[in-house]
CSV table of C-alpha atoms (C1' of nucleotides) in Angstrom, one decimal:
chain,number,residue,atom,x,y,z
A,1,MET,CA,-33.0,-28.2,-70.5
A,2,ASN,CA,-35.3,-29.7,-72.6
A,3,SER,CA,-33.9,-31.6,-76.0
A,4,GLU,CA,-37.0,-30.2,-78.3
A,5,LEU,CA,-34.3,-26.9,-77.2
A,6,LYS,CA,-31.5,-28.3,-76.9
A,7,ALA,CA,-32.6,-29.2,-80.7
A,8,GLU,CA,-33.9,-25.7,-81.6
A,9,VAL,CA,-30.1,-24.6,-80.0
A,10,ASP,CA,-28.1,-27.2,-81.9
A,11,ARG,CA,-30.0,-26.4,-85.1
A,12,LEU,CA,-29.6,-22.2,-84.1
A,13,ALA,CA,-26.0,-22.7,-83.6
A,14,PRO,CA,-24.3,-21.4,-87.1
A,15,VAL,CA,-26.6,-18.6,-87.0
A,16,GLY,CA,-25.0,-17.6,-83.8
A,17,GLU,CA,-20.9,-17.7,-84.6
A,18,ALA,CA,-21.8,-16.4,-87.9
A,19,ILE,CA,-23.0,-13.8,-87.1
A,20,ALA,CA,-19.7,-13.4,-84.0
A,21,ARG,CA,-17.4,-13.9,-86.2
A,22,LEU,CA,-18.6,-11.4,-88.6
A,23,LEU,CA,-18.5,-8.9,-86.4
A,24,SER,CA,-15.9,-9.7,-84.7
A,25,PRO,CA,-14.1,-9.1,-81.9
A,26,HIS,CA,-16.3,-6.0,-81.6
A,27,ALA,CA,-20.0,-8.2,-81.1
A,28,GLU,CA,-21.5,-10.9,-78.5
A,29,VAL,CA,-24.4,-12.8,-79.9
A,30,VAL,CA,-26.7,-14.1,-77.6
A,31,LEU,CA,-28.9,-17.1,-77.5
A,32,HIS,CA,-30.8,-16.8,-74.3
A,33,ASP,CA,-34.5,-18.8,-73.8
A,34,PRO,CA,-36.9,-16.9,-72.3
A,35,ALA,CA,-39.1,-20.0,-69.9
A,36,THR,CA,-36.2,-19.6,-67.9
A,37,ASP,CA,-34.5,-17.1,-68.3
A,38,ARG,CA,-30.7,-18.1,-68.5
A,39,VAL,CA,-28.3,-18.1,-71.4
A,40,VAL,CA,-28.7,-21.2,-73.8
A,41,ALA,CA,-25.5,-20.3,-76.0
A,42,ILE,CA,-23.4,-17.7,-76.5
A,43,TRP,CA,-20.3,-16.0,-79.0
A,44,ASN,CA,-18.1,-14.2,-77.4
A,45,PRO,CA,-19.0,-13.2,-74.9
A,46,LEU,CA,-17.8,-9.3,-74.5
A,47,SER,CA,-20.1,-9.5,-71.6
A,48,ARG,CA,-18.1,-12.4,-69.6
A,49,ARG,CA,-21.8,-14.2,-69.1
A,50,GLU,CA,-21.9,-18.1,-69.9
A,51,VAL,CA,-23.9,-20.8,-70.7
A,52,GLY,CA,-27.4,-21.1,-67.6
A,53,GLU,CA,-26.3,-17.9,-66.2
A,54,PRO,CA,-29.7,-15.5,-66.1
A,55,SER,CA,-29.7,-13.0,-68.5
A,56,LEU,CA,-28.0,-10.4,-67.1
A,57,LEU,CA,-27.9,-7.4,-70.1
A,58,GLY,CA,-31.3,-7.0,-70.3
A,59,GLU,CA,-32.4,-7.9,-73.7
A,60,LEU,CA,-35.9,-8.8,-72.4
A,61,ASP,CA,-37.2,-6.3,-71.6
A,62,GLY,CA,-40.2,-5.2,-73.0
A,63,LEU,CA,-40.3,-8.1,-74.8
A,64,THR,CA,-44.0,-8.6,-74.6
A,65,GLU,CA,-44.9,-6.0,-76.6
A,66,THR,CA,-47.2,-6.9,-78.9
A,67,GLY,CA,-46.9,-6.9,-82.8
A,68,ARG,CA,-43.4,-7.8,-83.1
A,69,ASP,CA,-40.8,-10.2,-82.7
A,70,VAL,CA,-37.6,-7.4,-83.6
A,71,TYR,CA,-35.8,-5.3,-80.5
A,72,GLY,CA,-33.5,-2.0,-81.2
A,73,PRO,CA,-31.1,-1.7,-81.8
A,74,TYR,CA,-31.1,-0.2,-77.7
A,75,PRO,CA,-28.2,0.8,-76.0
A,76,LYS,CA,-26.6,-0.6,-73.5
A,77,SER,CA,-23.0,-1.0,-71.3
A,78,LEU,CA,-21.1,-3.3,-69.5
A,79,PRO,CA,-20.1,-3.0,-66.3
A,80,ASP,CA,-16.5,-1.1,-67.5
A,81,GLY,CA,-18.5,1.3,-69.3
A,82,ARG,CA,-17.9,0.3,-72.8
A,83,ARG,CA,-21.1,0.8,-75.0
A,84,LEU,CA,-23.3,-1.5,-77.1
A,85,SER,CA,-25.9,-1.3,-79.2
A,86,SER,CA,-27.8,-4.3,-79.2
A,87,VAL,CA,-30.6,-5.4,-81.3
A,88,SER,CA,-32.8,-8.6,-80.6
A,89,ALA,CA,-34.9,-11.2,-82.5
A,90,VAL,CA,-37.6,-13.2,-81.4
A,91,LEU,CA,-37.8,-17.0,-82.2
A,92,ARG,CA,-41.2,-18.0,-82.8
A,93,ASP,CA,-42.1,-22.2,-83.0
A,94,ALA,CA,-44.1,-22.9,-85.3
A,95,ASP,CA,-47.5,-22.6,-82.4
A,96,GLY,CA,-46.2,-18.9,-82.5
A,97,LYS,CA,-45.5,-19.4,-79.0
A,98,ALA,CA,-42.0,-17.9,-78.4
A,99,GLY,CA,-39.2,-20.6,-77.8
A,100,LEU,CA,-36.0,-18.4,-77.9
A,101,VAL,CA,-34.6,-14.8,-77.9
A,102,LEU,CA,-31.9,-14.1,-80.4
A,103,CYS,CA,-29.0,-11.1,-79.0
A,104,VAL,CA,-26.7,-9.2,-80.8
A,105,ASN,CA,-24.7,-6.6,-78.7
A,106,VAL,CA,-22.0,-4.9,-80.4
A,107,ASP,CA,-19.0,-3.0,-78.5
A,108,ARG,CA,-20.1,1.2,-80.2
A,109,THR,CA,-16.6,2.1,-78.4
A,110,ALA,CA,-13.7,1.3,-81.3
A,111,PHE,CA,-16.3,2.5,-84.2
A,112,GLU,CA,-17.4,6.1,-81.4
A,113,GLU,CA,-13.5,6.2,-81.0
A,114,ALA,CA,-12.9,5.5,-85.3
A,115,GLY,CA,-15.7,8.2,-85.8
A,116,ARG,CA,-13.8,10.7,-83.4
A,117,ILE,CA,-10.9,10.0,-84.9
A,118,LEU,CA,-12.3,11.0,-88.6
A,119,ALA,CA,-14.4,13.8,-87.1
A,120,ALA,CA,-11.4,15.4,-85.6
A,121,PHE,CA,-9.9,15.5,-88.6
A,122,ALA,CA,-12.5,16.4,-90.8
A,123,ALA,CA,-13.8,18.7,-87.9
A,124,PRO,CA,-14.4,22.3,-88.7
A,125,VAL,CA,-10.9,23.5,-87.1
A,126,VAL,CA,-9.7,25.3,-84.6
A,127,GLN,CA,-13.0,25.8,-81.7
A,128,GLN,CA,-12.8,26.7,-78.2
A,129,PRO,CA,-12.0,24.2,-74.4
A,130,ARG,CA,-16.0,24.1,-74.6
A,131,VAL,CA,-17.1,25.6,-71.2
A,132,LEU,CA,-18.7,24.2,-68.5
A,133,PHE,CA,-21.4,21.7,-67.5
A,134,GLU,CA,-23.9,24.0,-67.1
A,135,ARG,CA,-24.9,25.3,-63.5
A,136,ASP,CA,-24.8,23.7,-60.8
A,137,TRP,CA,-27.7,21.4,-60.6
A,138,THR,CA,-28.5,22.4,-57.7
A,139,GLU,CA,-30.1,25.4,-59.2
A,140,THR,CA,-32.5,23.3,-62.2
A,141,LEU,CA,-33.9,21.4,-59.0
A,142,ASN,CA,-34.8,24.5,-57.4
A,143,GLU,CA,-35.9,26.3,-60.9
A,144,LEU,CA,-37.6,23.1,-62.2
A,145,VAL,CA,-39.2,22.4,-58.6
A,146,GLY,CA,-39.9,26.2,-57.7
A,147,ASP,CA,-40.9,27.5,-61.7
A,148,PHE,CA,-44.0,23.5,-61.2
A,149,VAL,CA,-45.3,25.1,-57.8
A,150,ARG,CA,-45.7,28.4,-59.5
A,151,ASP,CA,-47.6,26.9,-61.6
A,152,ARG,CA,-50.0,24.9,-59.8
A,153,GLY,CA,-50.1,27.6,-57.0
A,154,VAL,CA,-50.1,25.2,-53.9
A,155,PRO,CA,-46.6,24.6,-52.2
A,156,VAL,CA,-44.7,21.0,-52.8
A,157,ASP,CA,-45.8,19.7,-50.0
A,158,ARG,CA,-49.6,19.5,-51.0
A,159,LEU,CA,-49.8,18.8,-54.2
A,160,SER,CA,-51.2,16.5,-55.6
A,161,ARG,CA,-49.9,12.1,-56.2
A,162,ARG,CA,-50.5,13.3,-60.3
A,163,ASP,CA,-48.3,16.6,-60.4
A,164,ARG,CA,-45.6,15.2,-58.1
A,165,LEU,CA,-45.4,12.3,-60.9
A,166,GLU,CA,-45.5,15.1,-63.0
A,167,LEU,CA,-42.9,16.9,-61.7
A,168,ILE,CA,-40.2,14.0,-61.8
A,169,GLY,CA,-40.9,13.1,-64.3
A,170,ARG,CA,-39.4,16.4,-65.4
A,171,LEU,CA,-36.9,16.3,-62.8
A,172,GLU,CA,-35.3,13.3,-64.7
A,173,ALA,CA,-36.0,14.6,-67.9
A,174,ALA,CA,-33.7,17.3,-67.3
A,175,GLY,CA,-30.8,14.6,-65.7
A,176,VAL,CA,-30.8,16.0,-62.2
A,177,LEU,CA,-30.9,12.4,-60.7
A,178,SER,CA,-28.8,11.6,-62.8
A,179,GLN,CA,-26.5,13.1,-61.2
A,180,ARG,CA,-24.6,12.5,-58.0
A,181,ARG,CA,-25.8,12.2,-54.8
A,182,SER,CA,-28.8,14.0,-55.9
A,183,VAL,CA,-31.6,11.9,-54.7
A,184,PRO,CA,-31.7,13.5,-50.8
A,185,THR,CA,-32.0,16.8,-52.1
A,186,VAL,CA,-34.4,15.6,-53.9
A,187,ALA,CA,-36.4,13.9,-51.8
A,188,ARG,CA,-36.1,17.6,-49.6
A,189,ALA,CA,-36.9,19.8,-51.9
A,190,LEU,CA,-40.3,17.5,-52.7
A,191,LYS,CA,-40.8,17.5,-48.8
A,192,ILE,CA,-41.6,13.9,-49.1
A,193,SER,CA,-38.9,10.9,-48.1
A,194,ARG,CA,-36.3,9.4,-49.7
A,195,SER,CA,-38.4,5.9,-50.1
A,196,ALA,CA,-42.1,8.1,-50.8
A,197,PHE,CA,-39.5,9.0,-53.8
A,198,TYR,CA,-38.2,6.5,-55.2
A,199,GLN,CA,-42.0,4.8,-54.9
A,200,LEU,CA,-42.9,7.8,-56.6
A,201,LEU,CA,-39.9,8.0,-58.9
A,202,GLY,CA,-41.2,3.7,-59.9
A,203,ASP,CA,-44.1,4.9,-61.2
A,204,ALA,CA,-42.5,8.2,-63.0
A,205,ARG,CA,-40.8,6.0,-64.8
A,206,LYS,CA,-43.5,3.0,-65.8
A,207,GLU,CA,-45.5,5.7,-66.5
A,208,ALA,CA,-43.6,8.1,-69.5
A,209,THR,CA,-41.9,4.2,-71.2
A,210,ASN,CA,-46.6,4.1,-71.7
A,211,HIS,CA,-46.5,6.8,-72.5
A,212,ALA,CA,-44.3,7.5,-74.9
A,213,ASP,CA,-44.2,3.5,-76.2
A,214,PRO,CA,-47.9,2.6,-76.4
A,215,ALA,CA,-46.4,-0.2,-79.7
B,1,MET,CA,13.8,31.7,-109.2
B,2,ASN,CA,17.6,32.0,-107.3
B,3,SER,CA,19.9,28.5,-106.8
B,4,GLU,CA,20.6,29.8,-103.2
B,5,LEU,CA,16.0,28.7,-103.0
B,6,LYS,CA,16.2,26.4,-105.3
B,7,ALA,CA,18.3,24.0,-103.1
B,8,GLU,CA,15.9,24.8,-100.7
B,9,VAL,CA,13.3,23.7,-102.0
B,10,ASP,CA,14.8,20.6,-103.1
B,11,ARG,CA,16.3,20.1,-99.7
B,12,LEU,CA,12.2,20.1,-98.5
B,13,ALA,CA,11.4,18.1,-101.5
B,14,PRO,CA,11.6,14.7,-99.8
B,15,VAL,CA,9.7,15.9,-96.9
B,16,GLY,CA,6.6,17.4,-99.6
B,17,GLU,CA,6.7,14.2,-101.7
B,18,ALA,CA,6.5,12.1,-97.7
B,19,ILE,CA,3.7,13.7,-96.3
B,20,ALA,CA,1.6,13.6,-99.3
B,21,ARG,CA,2.0,10.0,-100.7
B,22,LEU,CA,1.9,10.0,-96.2
B,23,LEU,CA,-1.9,11.4,-97.5
B,24,SER,CA,-2.7,9.9,-100.2
B,25,PRO,CA,-5.1,10.5,-102.3
B,26,HIS,CA,-6.5,12.8,-100.1
B,27,ALA,CA,-4.5,15.2,-98.9
B,28,GLU,CA,-1.8,17.5,-102.0
B,29,VAL,CA,1.6,20.0,-100.1
B,30,VAL,CA,2.5,22.4,-101.1
B,31,LEU,CA,5.7,25.2,-100.7
B,32,HIS,CA,5.2,28.4,-101.6
B,33,ASP,CA,7.8,31.2,-101.5
B,34,PRO,CA,6.1,34.2,-100.4
B,35,ALA,CA,8.8,36.7,-101.8
B,36,THR,CA,7.8,35.9,-105.1
B,37,ASP,CA,3.8,34.7,-103.8
B,38,ARG,CA,4.7,31.8,-106.1
B,39,VAL,CA,4.2,27.8,-105.7
B,40,VAL,CA,7.5,26.4,-106.1
B,41,ALA,CA,6.9,22.5,-105.7
B,42,ILE,CA,3.2,21.0,-105.0
B,43,TRP,CA,2.7,17.2,-105.0
B,44,ASN,CA,-0.2,15.9,-106.1
B,45,PRO,CA,-1.8,18.8,-106.9
B,46,LEU,CA,-5.7,18.6,-105.8
B,47,SER,CA,-6.5,22.1,-106.3
B,48,ARG,CA,-4.4,21.4,-110.1
B,49,ARG,CA,-2.0,24.6,-110.0
B,50,GLU,CA,1.4,23.7,-111.3
B,51,VAL,CA,5.1,25.0,-109.9
B,52,GLY,CA,5.5,28.8,-111.0
B,53,GLU,CA,1.4,29.5,-110.4
B,54,PRO,CA,0.8,31.7,-108.4
B,55,SER,CA,-1.0,30.9,-104.5
B,56,LEU,CA,-4.9,30.6,-105.5
B,57,LEU,CA,-5.7,29.3,-102.4
B,58,GLY,CA,-4.6,32.0,-100.1
B,59,GLU,CA,-2.5,29.3,-98.2
B,60,LEU,CA,-0.8,32.5,-97.0
B,61,ASP,CA,-2.9,34.2,-95.7
B,62,GLY,CA,-2.5,35.6,-91.9
B,63,LEU,CA,1.3,34.7,-92.4
B,64,THR,CA,2.1,37.6,-91.1
B,65,GLU,CA,0.7,37.3,-87.6
B,66,THR,CA,3.5,37.8,-84.8
B,67,GLY,CA,5.6,34.5,-83.2
B,68,ARG,CA,4.2,32.3,-84.7
B,69,ASP,CA,4.6,29.5,-87.2
B,70,VAL,CA,2.8,27.1,-87.5
B,71,TYR,CA,-0.6,28.1,-89.1
B,72,GLY,CA,-4.4,26.1,-89.1
B,73,PRO,CA,-6.0,23.4,-89.5
B,74,TYR,CA,-8.0,26.2,-90.6
B,75,PRO,CA,-11.3,24.8,-93.7
B,76,LYS,CA,-10.5,26.2,-96.8
B,77,SER,CA,-12.8,24.7,-100.0
B,78,LEU,CA,-11.5,23.7,-103.8
B,79,PRO,CA,-13.6,24.9,-106.5
B,80,ASP,CA,-15.3,22.1,-106.7
B,81,GLY,CA,-16.5,22.3,-104.2
B,82,ARG,CA,-14.9,19.0,-101.7
B,83,ARG,CA,-13.6,21.1,-98.4
B,84,LEU,CA,-10.2,20.7,-97.0
B,85,SER,CA,-8.1,20.9,-94.2
B,86,SER,CA,-4.8,22.8,-94.2
B,87,VAL,CA,-2.2,23.7,-92.4
B,88,SER,CA,1.2,25.8,-92.9
B,89,ALA,CA,4.6,25.8,-91.6
B,90,VAL,CA,6.8,29.0,-92.4
B,91,LEU,CA,10.2,27.6,-92.8
B,92,ARG,CA,12.4,30.5,-91.8
B,93,ASP,CA,16.2,30.9,-92.4
B,94,ALA,CA,19.9,30.9,-90.8
B,95,ASP,CA,18.8,35.0,-89.9
B,96,GLY,CA,15.2,34.4,-89.1
B,97,LYS,CA,13.9,34.9,-92.6
B,98,ALA,CA,10.9,33.8,-93.2
B,99,GLY,CA,12.1,31.3,-96.9
B,100,LEU,CA,9.3,29.3,-97.9
B,101,VAL,CA,5.7,28.5,-96.4
B,102,LEU,CA,4.8,24.2,-96.3
B,103,CYS,CA,1.0,23.8,-96.4
B,104,VAL,CA,-0.9,20.8,-96.3
B,105,ASN,CA,-4.1,20.5,-97.5
B,106,VAL,CA,-5.7,17.6,-96.3
B,107,ASP,CA,-9.1,17.2,-98.9
B,108,ARG,CA,-12.6,16.8,-95.6
B,109,THR,CA,-14.7,15.0,-97.7
B,110,ALA,CA,-13.6,10.9,-97.5
B,111,PHE,CA,-12.7,11.6,-94.1
B,112,GLU,CA,-16.5,12.8,-93.4
B,113,GLU,CA,-18.1,10.5,-95.0
B,114,ALA,CA,-16.7,7.3,-93.7
B,115,GLY,CA,-17.0,9.6,-90.4
B,116,ARG,CA,-20.6,9.5,-90.7
B,117,ILE,CA,-20.6,6.1,-91.4
B,118,LEU,CA,-19.1,4.8,-88.2
B,119,ALA,CA,-21.4,7.5,-86.7
B,120,ALA,CA,-24.1,6.4,-87.7
B,121,PHE,CA,-23.1,2.7,-86.8
B,122,ALA,CA,-22.0,3.7,-83.5
B,123,ALA,CA,-25.0,6.4,-83.2
B,124,PRO,CA,-27.1,6.5,-79.7
B,125,VAL,CA,-30.0,3.8,-81.8
B,126,VAL,CA,-33.6,4.6,-81.4
B,127,GLN,CA,-35.2,5.9,-77.1
B,128,GLN,CA,-37.8,7.8,-76.7
B,129,PRO,CA,-36.6,8.4,-73.2
B,130,ARG,CA,-33.6,11.4,-74.7
B,131,VAL,CA,-33.9,15.0,-74.0
B,132,LEU,CA,-31.4,15.0,-71.4
B,133,PHE,CA,-29.2,18.0,-69.6
B,134,GLU,CA,-27.7,19.7,-72.5
B,135,ARG,CA,-26.2,16.9,-74.2
B,136,ASP,CA,-24.8,13.4,-72.9
B,137,TRP,CA,-21.9,14.3,-71.0
B,138,THR,CA,-20.8,11.1,-72.2
B,139,GLU,CA,-19.7,13.2,-75.7
B,140,THR,CA,-18.6,15.7,-72.8
B,141,LEU,CA,-16.5,13.9,-72.5
B,142,ASN,CA,-14.9,12.6,-75.8
B,143,GLU,CA,-14.9,16.7,-77.2
B,144,LEU,CA,-12.4,17.0,-74.0
B,145,VAL,CA,-10.5,14.0,-74.5
B,146,GLY,CA,-10.6,14.1,-77.7
B,147,ASP,CA,-9.3,18.0,-77.8
B,148,PHE,CA,-6.6,17.8,-75.3
B,149,VAL,CA,-5.4,14.5,-77.2
B,150,ARG,CA,-5.1,16.1,-80.1
B,151,ASP,CA,-3.9,19.2,-79.0
B,152,ARG,CA,-1.1,16.9,-77.5
B,153,GLY,CA,-0.7,15.1,-80.9
B,154,VAL,CA,-0.3,12.2,-78.8
B,155,PRO,CA,-2.7,9.4,-78.6
B,156,VAL,CA,-4.8,9.0,-75.6
B,157,ASP,CA,-2.5,6.3,-74.4
B,158,ARG,CA,0.3,7.8,-74.5
B,159,LEU,CA,0.2,10.8,-72.2
B,160,SER,CA,2.4,11.4,-69.6
B,161,ARG,CA,1.0,11.5,-66.3
B,162,ARG,CA,0.9,15.1,-65.9
B,163,ASP,CA,-0.5,15.6,-69.5
B,164,ARG,CA,-3.4,13.6,-68.0
B,165,LEU,CA,-3.5,15.0,-64.6
B,166,GLU,CA,-4.8,18.2,-66.8
B,167,LEU,CA,-7.4,16.5,-68.3
B,168,ILE,CA,-8.2,14.5,-65.9
B,169,GLY,CA,-8.6,18.5,-64.5
B,170,ARG,CA,-10.2,19.5,-67.0
B,171,LEU,CA,-12.7,16.8,-66.9
B,172,GLU,CA,-14.2,17.5,-62.8
B,173,ALA,CA,-13.8,21.5,-64.4
B,174,ALA,CA,-16.3,20.4,-66.3
B,175,GLY,CA,-18.2,18.9,-63.8
B,176,VAL,CA,-18.2,14.7,-65.7
B,177,LEU,CA,-17.1,12.9,-62.8
B,178,SER,CA,-20.0,14.3,-61.0
B,179,GLN,CA,-21.9,13.0,-63.3
B,180,ARG,CA,-22.9,9.1,-61.7
B,181,ARG,CA,-21.4,5.7,-63.2
B,182,SER,CA,-19.2,7.9,-64.6
B,183,VAL,CA,-15.6,6.9,-63.0
B,184,PRO,CA,-15.6,3.3,-64.7
B,185,THR,CA,-15.9,5.1,-68.3
B,186,VAL,CA,-13.8,8.2,-68.3
B,187,ALA,CA,-11.2,5.7,-66.6
B,188,ARG,CA,-11.8,3.7,-70.0
B,189,ALA,CA,-12.2,6.1,-72.3
B,190,LEU,CA,-8.3,7.9,-70.3
B,191,LYS,CA,-7.5,3.7,-71.3
B,192,ILE,CA,-6.2,3.7,-67.4
B,193,SER,CA,-7.4,1.6,-65.1
B,194,ARG,CA,-10.4,2.1,-62.6
B,195,SER,CA,-8.0,2.6,-60.0
B,196,ALA,CA,-5.1,4.2,-61.6
B,197,PHE,CA,-7.6,7.0,-61.7
B,198,TYR,CA,-8.1,7.7,-58.7
B,199,GLN,CA,-5.0,7.5,-57.6
B,200,LEU,CA,-4.3,10.2,-60.1
B,201,LEU,CA,-7.2,12.1,-59.3
B,202,GLY,CA,-6.5,12.4,-56.1
B,203,ASP,CA,-3.3,14.4,-57.2
B,204,ALA,CA,-5.1,16.5,-59.3
B,205,ARG,CA,-7.1,17.2,-56.7
B,206,LYS,CA,-4.6,18.4,-54.7
B,207,GLU,CA,-3.0,20.2,-57.2
B,208,ALA,CA,-5.5,22.3,-58.2
B,209,THR,CA,-6.3,22.9,-54.4
B,210,ASN,CA,-2.4,24.5,-53.5
B,211,HIS,CA,-2.6,26.6,-57.0
B,212,ALA,CA,-5.9,27.9,-56.1
B,213,ASP,CA,-5.3,28.1,-52.5
B,214,PRO,CA,-1.9,29.6,-52.3
B,215,ALA,CA,-2.3,30.4,-48.7
C,1,DC,C1',20.6,-6.3,-62.4
C,2,DA,C1',18.9,-3.0,-58.8
C,3,DC,C1',15.6,1.0,-58.7
C,4,DG,C1',12.0,4.5,-58.4
C,5,DC,C1',8.1,5.3,-60.9
C,6,DT,C1',3.1,3.7,-62.3
C,7,DT,C1',0.1,1.8,-63.7
C,8,DC,C1',-2.9,-2.9,-63.0
C,9,DG,C1',-5.6,-5.6,-61.3
C,10,DG,C1',-8.0,-7.1,-56.4
C,11,DA,C1',-9.3,-7.0,-52.2
C,12,DC,C1',-11.7,-4.3,-49.0
C,13,DG,C1',-14.7,-1.3,-46.1
C,14,DA,C1',-17.2,3.3,-46.9
C,15,DT,C1',-21.1,5.5,-48.7
C,16,DA,C1',-25.0,5.6,-52.3
C,17,DT,C1',-29.3,3.6,-54.2
C,18,DG,C1',-32.6,0.9,-55.4
C,19,DT,C1',-36.0,-2.3,-52.6
C,20,DC,C1',-39.5,-3.7,-49.4
C,21,DC,C1',-42.7,-3.6,-45.6
C,22,DA,C1',-44.7,-2.8,-41.4
C,23,DC,C1',-47.5,1.3,-39.6
C,24,DT,C1',-49.5,5.9,-39.5
C,25,DC,C1',-52.1,8.4,-41.5
C,26,DA,C1',-56.3,11.4,-43.4
C,27,DA,C1',-60.5,11.5,-46.7
C,28,DG,C1',-64.0,8.6,-48.1
C,29,DA,C1',-67.9,5.1,-48.5
C,30,DC,C1',-71.1,2.3,-45.7
D,1,DG,C1',-68.5,5.8,-36.3
D,2,DT,C1',-66.1,2.3,-38.5
D,3,DC,C1',-63.9,1.0,-42.3
D,4,DT,C1',-61.5,0.9,-46.8
D,5,DT,C1',-58.2,2.2,-48.9
D,6,DG,C1',-54.6,5.3,-51.6
D,7,DA,C1',-50.3,7.5,-49.9
D,8,DG,C1',-46.1,8.4,-47.1
D,9,DT,C1',-43.1,7.7,-43.4
D,10,DG,C1',-39.0,5.3,-41.4
D,11,DG,C1',-36.5,1.6,-41.3
D,12,DA,C1',-34.4,-2.5,-42.5
D,13,DC,C1',-31.5,-4.3,-46.0
D,14,DA,C1',-29.7,-6.0,-50.4
D,15,DT,C1',-26.3,-4.2,-54.3
D,16,DA,C1',-24.0,-1.2,-56.3
D,17,DT,C1',-20.6,2.2,-56.6
D,18,DC,C1',-17.6,4.7,-54.4
D,19,DG,C1',-13.3,5.5,-52.9
D,20,DT,C1',-8.3,3.6,-51.0
D,21,DC,C1',-5.0,-0.3,-50.7
D,22,DC,C1',-1.3,-2.1,-51.4
D,23,DG,C1',1.3,-6.4,-54.3
D,24,DA,C1',2.6,-8.0,-58.6
D,25,DA,C1',4.3,-6.8,-62.7
D,26,DG,C1',5.9,-2.9,-66.8
D,27,DC,C1',9.4,0.3,-67.4
D,28,DG,C1',13.0,3.6,-68.1
D,29,DT,C1',17.2,5.1,-65.7
D,30,DG,C1',21.7,4.5,-64.1
DNA sequence: CACGCTTCGGACGATATGTCCACTCAAGAC
DNA sequence: GTCTTGAGTGGACATATCGTCCGAAGCGTG
């Protein structure tokens, strides 16, 4: 770490510590150096990261978007399943170049739990045991693929790349892909190889975020 | 009021007062005499009723149902619009006749408000790639666990082994466990370790097939 | 205090997930 | 016909998750 950067980090340390204390023990504060993608300071490390480690939680994702220096809050989660709400701030130096990125990650579990308790207390009472999930996800898969193919009037193995991206987007939106072991089945349903599927999925996701977030 | 009844009321007074204090200032406790349909004692009277007045809020509705001596919680509301959650308990005398009815009315407004605040804090945040399956499986998880815990009246980390088996069975039936990456979160929600979870899951499945398949 | 029963916290092997890449194939461009 | 390009294939790999095991506590009992 060069001395200029170090001075800057030292200058910001009280801010990081203050925020961490304010929200303690439910939040961690991390200072990143985007140039090296390393953690340069961290307070109350919920994520167990240490100074010098690479930035693992992806706080820096999407920071190349233009025109904004504050991001979030957006959802993340810890390896143990705790869910976080995170915000990031880009700290620019005098000539406007990104110098450091400050991230605050709040552990939502306590708040969710408390909220649930209160909600339950305040709830409209009774309520039935909440029925099953949906139906088997394979049915959703069949239906989505079937509809799509029917709509395009083309058998599934003659779909264009663009169509496949679209269809995969729908499958993902429907949550099919977050079902365990669904990928091989889905790839088979689309009559493409597993690897081709992942390629398309990658592109589909890229496209989705571009469309949804044309900042 | 006959002296026998009065003695009974005096005997219960500490209970009423204790409950009222516990939930103060959000709850009132009312003791009714169903024979005369009068309030025979009241603590922290949100509803402004006084001893001797007729029972106005309808706490006694439906108390003719058979086989139960505990009712609710069910919703009611105050003249000023505040909403209440209410429970009633029938207190029988030695020969099984209904002697008194104890009602606890909790003013939900404060809890609802607090719940909203926390919910906002813990909220799913921004996010554009929404449109999930049904709703987030974590909500199903929360709901199932919350209901169960409420039903048993025991915090999740004090559940018995048997209860946990039951609850895990429900989670599995609801499809939560076939959701990718759900296990760590579920284990955490149950406040047990991942390995303990798998152990219980194994037993739960064994049990399920035994019951379903008594061949 | 020993004993039985649970859970904890890791270690580990087994699967499942994602990435990569060299190679094939088909469709147009030249 | 040959070249170029883009999509897809199969399979090797690197990780991540899953599920199992086991010794070490924690705890209520006799």
